[in-house]
């Protein structure tokens, strides 16, 4: 089973996602569980379904990344969510070889937290498929990552 996916009948308790963080100046790929639990929506149209509060974000941007695009090594420009809506991104840490493949869609939400103040080199992102990858970047309004627990440290 996909590590991001709950069993079909299970109600999720907490949102888990891939995070690019840093330790001792080197980026790392981790699996985080946000501390804020899922709640049950009461709004019309989604009443009764589980939802997770992602916190305050600011100045969201929408990017269309061409097929087979390769980024040079870079740190995250700011602490942010990145949501891959379509396509596929492969994130690699140059110093360690850790990597994670993120497929656009339901499990495409990650946190990028390896900013230049905590990571010397950052990470490389490649887009290996023949289709465009669409991504939305949402910086955290307060400049802080959400409260979380690290579930896994290493390639995800």
PDB file of C-alpha atoms in Angstrom:
ATOM      1  CA  UNK A   1       0.000   0.000   0.000  1.00  0.00           C
ATOM      2  CA  UNK A   2       1.143   3.541  -0.724  1.00  0.00           C
ATOM      3  CA  UNK A   3       2.648   4.938   2.547  1.00  0.00           C
ATOM      4  CA  UNK A   4       0.678   8.168   2.011  1.00  0.00           C
ATOM      5  CA  UNK A   5      -2.635   6.405   1.685  1.00  0.00           C
ATOM      6  CA  UNK A   6      -5.013   5.273   4.409  1.00  0.00           C
ATOM      7  CA  UNK A   7      -6.964   2.051   3.962  1.00  0.00           C
ATOM      8  CA  UNK A   8     -10.126   2.779   1.928  1.00  0.00           C
ATOM      9  CA  UNK A   9     -12.491   2.534   4.907  1.00  0.00           C
ATOM     10  CA  UNK A  10     -10.273   4.246   7.471  1.00  0.00           C
ATOM     11  CA  UNK A  11     -10.803   7.839   8.544  1.00  0.00           C
ATOM     12  CA  UNK A  12      -7.401   9.564   8.698  1.00  0.00           C
ATOM     13  CA  UNK A  13      -6.310  10.888  12.076  1.00  0.00           C
ATOM     14  CA  UNK A  14      -3.437  13.167  11.033  1.00  0.00           C
ATOM     15  CA  UNK A  15      -2.017  14.356   7.737  1.00  0.00           C
ATOM     16  CA  UNK A  16       1.323  12.786   6.838  1.00  0.00           C
ATOM     17  CA  UNK A  17       3.530  14.105   4.076  1.00  0.00           C
ATOM     18  CA  UNK A  18       7.044  14.255   2.686  1.00  0.00           C
ATOM     19  CA  UNK A  19       9.187  17.108   3.997  1.00  0.00           C
ATOM     20  CA  UNK A  20      12.541  18.376   2.798  1.00  0.00           C
ATOM     21  CA  UNK A  21      14.300  19.564   5.927  1.00  0.00           C
ATOM     22  CA  UNK A  22      17.945  19.964   6.969  1.00  0.00           C
ATOM     23  CA  UNK A  23      20.296  18.728   9.668  1.00  0.00           C
ATOM     24  CA  UNK A  24      23.841  19.964  10.230  1.00  0.00           C
ATOM     25  CA  UNK A  25      23.721  22.054   7.051  1.00  0.00           C
ATOM     26  CA  UNK A  26      22.642  19.151   4.808  1.00  0.00           C
ATOM     27  CA  UNK A  27      19.147  18.743   3.380  1.00  0.00           C
ATOM     28  CA  UNK A  28      17.273  15.579   4.278  1.00  0.00           C
ATOM     29  CA  UNK A  29      14.035  13.937   3.208  1.00  0.00           C
ATOM     30  CA  UNK A  30      11.665  13.052   6.015  1.00  0.00           C
ATOM     31  CA  UNK A  31       8.110  11.847   6.553  1.00  0.00           C
ATOM     32  CA  UNK A  32       6.195  14.235   8.829  1.00  0.00           C
ATOM     33  CA  UNK A  33       2.871  13.868  10.610  1.00  0.00           C
ATOM     34  CA  UNK A  34       1.210  17.192  11.339  1.00  0.00           C
ATOM     35  CA  UNK A  35       0.145  17.492  14.995  1.00  0.00           C
ATOM     36  CA  UNK A  36      -3.178  19.112  14.172  1.00  0.00           C
ATOM     37  CA  UNK A  37      -5.629  16.197  13.769  1.00  0.00           C
ATOM     38  CA  UNK A  38      -8.195  15.838  11.045  1.00  0.00           C
ATOM     39  CA  UNK A  39     -11.569  17.330  11.950  1.00  0.00           C
ATOM     40  CA  UNK A  40     -15.001  16.765  10.457  1.00  0.00           C
ATOM     41  CA  UNK A  41     -16.238  19.467   8.117  1.00  0.00           C
ATOM     42  CA  UNK A  42     -19.585  21.105   8.781  1.00  0.00           C
ATOM     43  CA  UNK A  43     -19.641  23.388   5.738  1.00  0.00           C
ATOM     44  CA  UNK A  44     -22.249  22.833   3.038  1.00  0.00           C
ATOM     45  CA  UNK A  45     -20.956  20.683   0.216  1.00  0.00           C
ATOM     46  CA  UNK A  46     -18.382  18.828   2.326  1.00  0.00           C
ATOM     47  CA  UNK A  47     -20.309  18.278   5.552  1.00  0.00           C
ATOM     48  CA  UNK A  48     -19.203  15.146   7.384  1.00  0.00           C
ATOM     49  CA  UNK A  49     -15.916  14.611   5.536  1.00  0.00           C
ATOM     50  CA  UNK A  50     -12.488  14.714   7.204  1.00  0.00           C
ATOM     51  CA  UNK A  51     -10.314  17.786   6.612  1.00  0.00           C
ATOM     52  CA  UNK A  52      -6.968  19.016   7.880  1.00  0.00           C
ATOM     53  CA  UNK A  53      -6.158  22.612   8.779  1.00  0.00           C
ATOM     54  CA  UNK A  54      -2.934  23.554   6.974  1.00  0.00           C
ATOM     55  CA  UNK A  55      -2.416  26.862   8.756  1.00  0.00           C
ATOM     56  CA  UNK A  56      -2.000  30.343   7.363  1.00  0.00           C
ATOM     57  CA  UNK A  57      -0.240  30.725   4.028  1.00  0.00           C
ATOM     58  CA  UNK A  58       0.610  33.767   1.929  1.00  0.00           C
ATOM     59  CA  UNK A  59       1.242  34.759  -1.697  1.00  0.00           C
ATOM     60  CA  UNK A  60       0.565  31.391  -3.316  1.00  0.00           C
ATOM     61  CA  UNK A  61       1.991  30.854  -6.808  1.00  0.00           C
ATOM     62  CA  UNK A  62       1.117  28.493  -9.663  1.00  0.00           C
ATOM     63  CA  UNK A  63       3.903  27.045 -11.835  1.00  0.00           C
ATOM     64  CA  UNK A  64       3.800  25.005 -15.034  1.00  0.00           C
ATOM     65  CA  UNK A  65       7.050  23.045 -15.268  1.00  0.00           C
ATOM     66  CA  UNK A  66       7.981  21.650 -18.691  1.00  0.00           C
ATOM     67  CA  UNK A  67       8.553  17.925 -19.297  1.00  0.00           C
ATOM     68  CA  UNK A  68      12.048  16.609 -18.482  1.00  0.00           C
ATOM     69  CA  UNK A  69      13.044  19.793 -16.632  1.00  0.00           C
ATOM     70  CA  UNK A  70      16.003  19.464 -14.232  1.00  0.00           C
ATOM     71  CA  UNK A  71      16.688  22.092 -11.577  1.00  0.00           C
ATOM     72  CA  UNK A  72      20.190  22.832 -10.359  1.00  0.00           C
ATOM     73  CA  UNK A  73      20.824  22.272  -6.635  1.00  0.00           C
ATOM     74  CA  UNK A  74      18.890  24.854  -4.636  1.00  0.00           C
ATOM     75  CA  UNK A  75      17.513  25.418  -1.151  1.00  0.00           C
ATOM     76  CA  UNK A  76      13.814  26.084  -0.658  1.00  0.00           C
ATOM     77  CA  UNK A  77      13.270  29.801  -1.326  1.00  0.00           C
ATOM     78  CA  UNK A  78      11.170  30.009   1.838  1.00  0.00           C
ATOM     79  CA  UNK A  79       9.372  27.714   4.261  1.00  0.00           C
ATOM     80  CA  UNK A  80       6.396  26.506   2.239  1.00  0.00           C
ATOM     81  CA  UNK A  81       3.973  23.861   1.127  1.00  0.00           C
ATOM     82  CA  UNK A  82       4.379  22.717  -2.465  1.00  0.00           C
ATOM     83  CA  UNK A  83       1.422  20.899  -3.953  1.00  0.00           C
ATOM     84  CA  UNK A  84       2.074  18.968  -7.153  1.00  0.00           C
ATOM     85  CA  UNK A  85      -1.251  18.803  -8.953  1.00  0.00           C
ATOM     86  CA  UNK A  86      -0.061  16.881 -12.028  1.00  0.00           C
ATOM     87  CA  UNK A  87       3.083  15.185 -13.273  1.00  0.00           C
ATOM     88  CA  UNK A  88       5.915  13.803 -11.210  1.00  0.00           C
ATOM     89  CA  UNK A  89       8.830  15.307  -9.314  1.00  0.00           C
ATOM     90  CA  UNK A  90      11.920  13.451  -8.116  1.00  0.00           C
ATOM     91  CA  UNK A  91      13.649  15.230  -5.254  1.00  0.00           C
ATOM     92  CA  UNK A  92      17.258  14.232  -4.566  1.00  0.00           C
ATOM     93  CA  UNK A  93      19.724  15.347  -1.909  1.00  0.00           C
ATOM     94  CA  UNK A  94      23.117  15.700  -3.669  1.00  0.00           C
ATOM     95  CA  UNK A  95      25.282  15.054  -0.595  1.00  0.00           C
ATOM     96  CA  UNK A  96      23.506  11.871   0.533  1.00  0.00           C
ATOM     97  CA  UNK A  97      21.722  10.477  -2.516  1.00  0.00           C
ATOM     98  CA  UNK A  98      18.402  10.379  -0.620  1.00  0.00           C
ATOM     99  CA  UNK A  99      15.491  10.714  -2.988  1.00  0.00           C
ATOM    100  CA  UNK A 100      11.719  10.837  -3.038  1.00  0.00           C
ATOM    101  CA  UNK A 101       9.352  10.565  -5.970  1.00  0.00           C
ATOM    102  CA  UNK A 102       6.273  12.738  -5.638  1.00  0.00           C
ATOM    103  CA  UNK A 103       3.380  12.063  -7.978  1.00  0.00           C
ATOM    104  CA  UNK A 104       0.970  14.883  -8.666  1.00  0.00           C
ATOM    105  CA  UNK A 105      -2.533  14.544  -7.293  1.00  0.00           C
ATOM    106  CA  UNK A 106      -3.881  13.238  -4.012  1.00  0.00           C
ATOM    107  CA  UNK A 107      -0.461  12.649  -2.435  1.00  0.00           C
ATOM    108  CA  UNK A 108       1.349  15.554  -4.070  1.00  0.00           C
ATOM    109  CA  UNK A 109       1.549  17.843  -1.022  1.00  0.00           C
ATOM    110  CA  UNK A 110       5.024  18.311   0.510  1.00  0.00           C
ATOM    111  CA  UNK A 111       6.765  20.766   2.812  1.00  0.00           C
ATOM    112  CA  UNK A 112       9.967  22.450   1.624  1.00  0.00           C
ATOM    113  CA  UNK A 113      11.936  23.594   4.673  1.00  0.00           C
ATOM    114  CA  UNK A 114      15.589  23.332   3.586  1.00  0.00           C
ATOM    115  CA  UNK A 115      16.076  27.079   3.269  1.00  0.00           C
ATOM    116  CA  UNK A 116      19.513  28.647   2.757  1.00  0.00           C
ATOM    117  CA  UNK A 117      19.866  29.441   6.459  1.00  0.00           C
ATOM    118  CA  UNK A 118      19.798  25.710   7.328  1.00  0.00           C
ATOM    119  CA  UNK A 119      21.066  23.962   4.173  1.00  0.00           C
ATOM    120  CA  UNK A 120      24.342  24.678   2.377  1.00  0.00           C
ATOM    121  CA  UNK A 121      23.405  23.076  -0.983  1.00  0.00           C
ATOM    122  CA  UNK A 122      19.701  22.251  -0.841  1.00  0.00           C
ATOM    123  CA  UNK A 123      18.144  19.683  -3.137  1.00  0.00           C
ATOM    124  CA  UNK A 124      17.706  18.898  -6.831  1.00  0.00           C
ATOM    125  CA  UNK A 125      14.275  18.484  -8.367  1.00  0.00           C
ATOM    126  CA  UNK A 126      13.847  16.679 -11.678  1.00  0.00           C
ATOM    127  CA  UNK A 127      10.672  16.184 -13.671  1.00  0.00           C
ATOM    128  CA  UNK A 128      11.268  12.931 -15.573  1.00  0.00           C
ATOM    129  CA  UNK A 129       7.975  12.427 -17.382  1.00  0.00           C
ATOM    130  CA  UNK A 130       6.882  13.580 -20.814  1.00  0.00           C
ATOM    131  CA  UNK A 131       4.110  15.709 -19.349  1.00  0.00           C
ATOM    132  CA  UNK A 132       4.033  19.133 -17.747  1.00  0.00           C
ATOM    133  CA  UNK A 133       4.043  19.236 -13.953  1.00  0.00           C
ATOM    134  CA  UNK A 134       1.770  21.780 -12.325  1.00  0.00           C
ATOM    135  CA  UNK A 135       2.712  22.910  -8.815  1.00  0.00           C
ATOM    136  CA  UNK A 136       1.300  25.411  -6.350  1.00  0.00           C
ATOM    137  CA  UNK A 137       3.709  26.914  -3.799  1.00  0.00           C
ATOM    138  CA  UNK A 138       2.210  28.286  -0.581  1.00  0.00           C
ATOM    139  CA  UNK A 139       4.662  29.975   1.811  1.00  0.00           C
ATOM    140  CA  UNK A 140       3.812  29.864   5.508  1.00  0.00           C
ATOM    141  CA  UNK A 141       2.433  33.273   6.519  1.00  0.00           C
ATOM    142  CA  UNK A 142       4.263  33.309   9.850  1.00  0.00           C
ATOM    143  CA  UNK A 143       7.518  31.852   8.505  1.00  0.00           C
ATOM    144  CA  UNK A 144       7.201  28.725  10.660  1.00  0.00           C
ATOM    145  CA  UNK A 145       6.524  25.131   9.690  1.00  0.00           C
ATOM    146  CA  UNK A 146       3.434  23.560  11.264  1.00  0.00           C
ATOM    147  CA  UNK A 147       3.880  21.576  14.457  1.00  0.00           C
ATOM    148  CA  UNK A 148       4.764  18.030  13.496  1.00  0.00           C
ATOM    149  CA  UNK A 149       6.320  14.728  14.466  1.00  0.00           C
ATOM    150  CA  UNK A 150       9.084  13.193  12.323  1.00  0.00           C
ATOM    151  CA  UNK A 151       7.933   9.674  11.461  1.00  0.00           C
ATOM    152  CA  UNK A 152      10.799   8.709   9.138  1.00  0.00           C
ATOM    153  CA  UNK A 153      14.185  10.202   8.448  1.00  0.00           C
ATOM    154  CA  UNK A 154      15.543   9.171   5.081  1.00  0.00           C
ATOM    155  CA  UNK A 155      14.379   8.353   1.577  1.00  0.00           C
ATOM    156  CA  UNK A 156      10.621   8.237   1.270  1.00  0.00           C
TER     157      UNK A 156
END
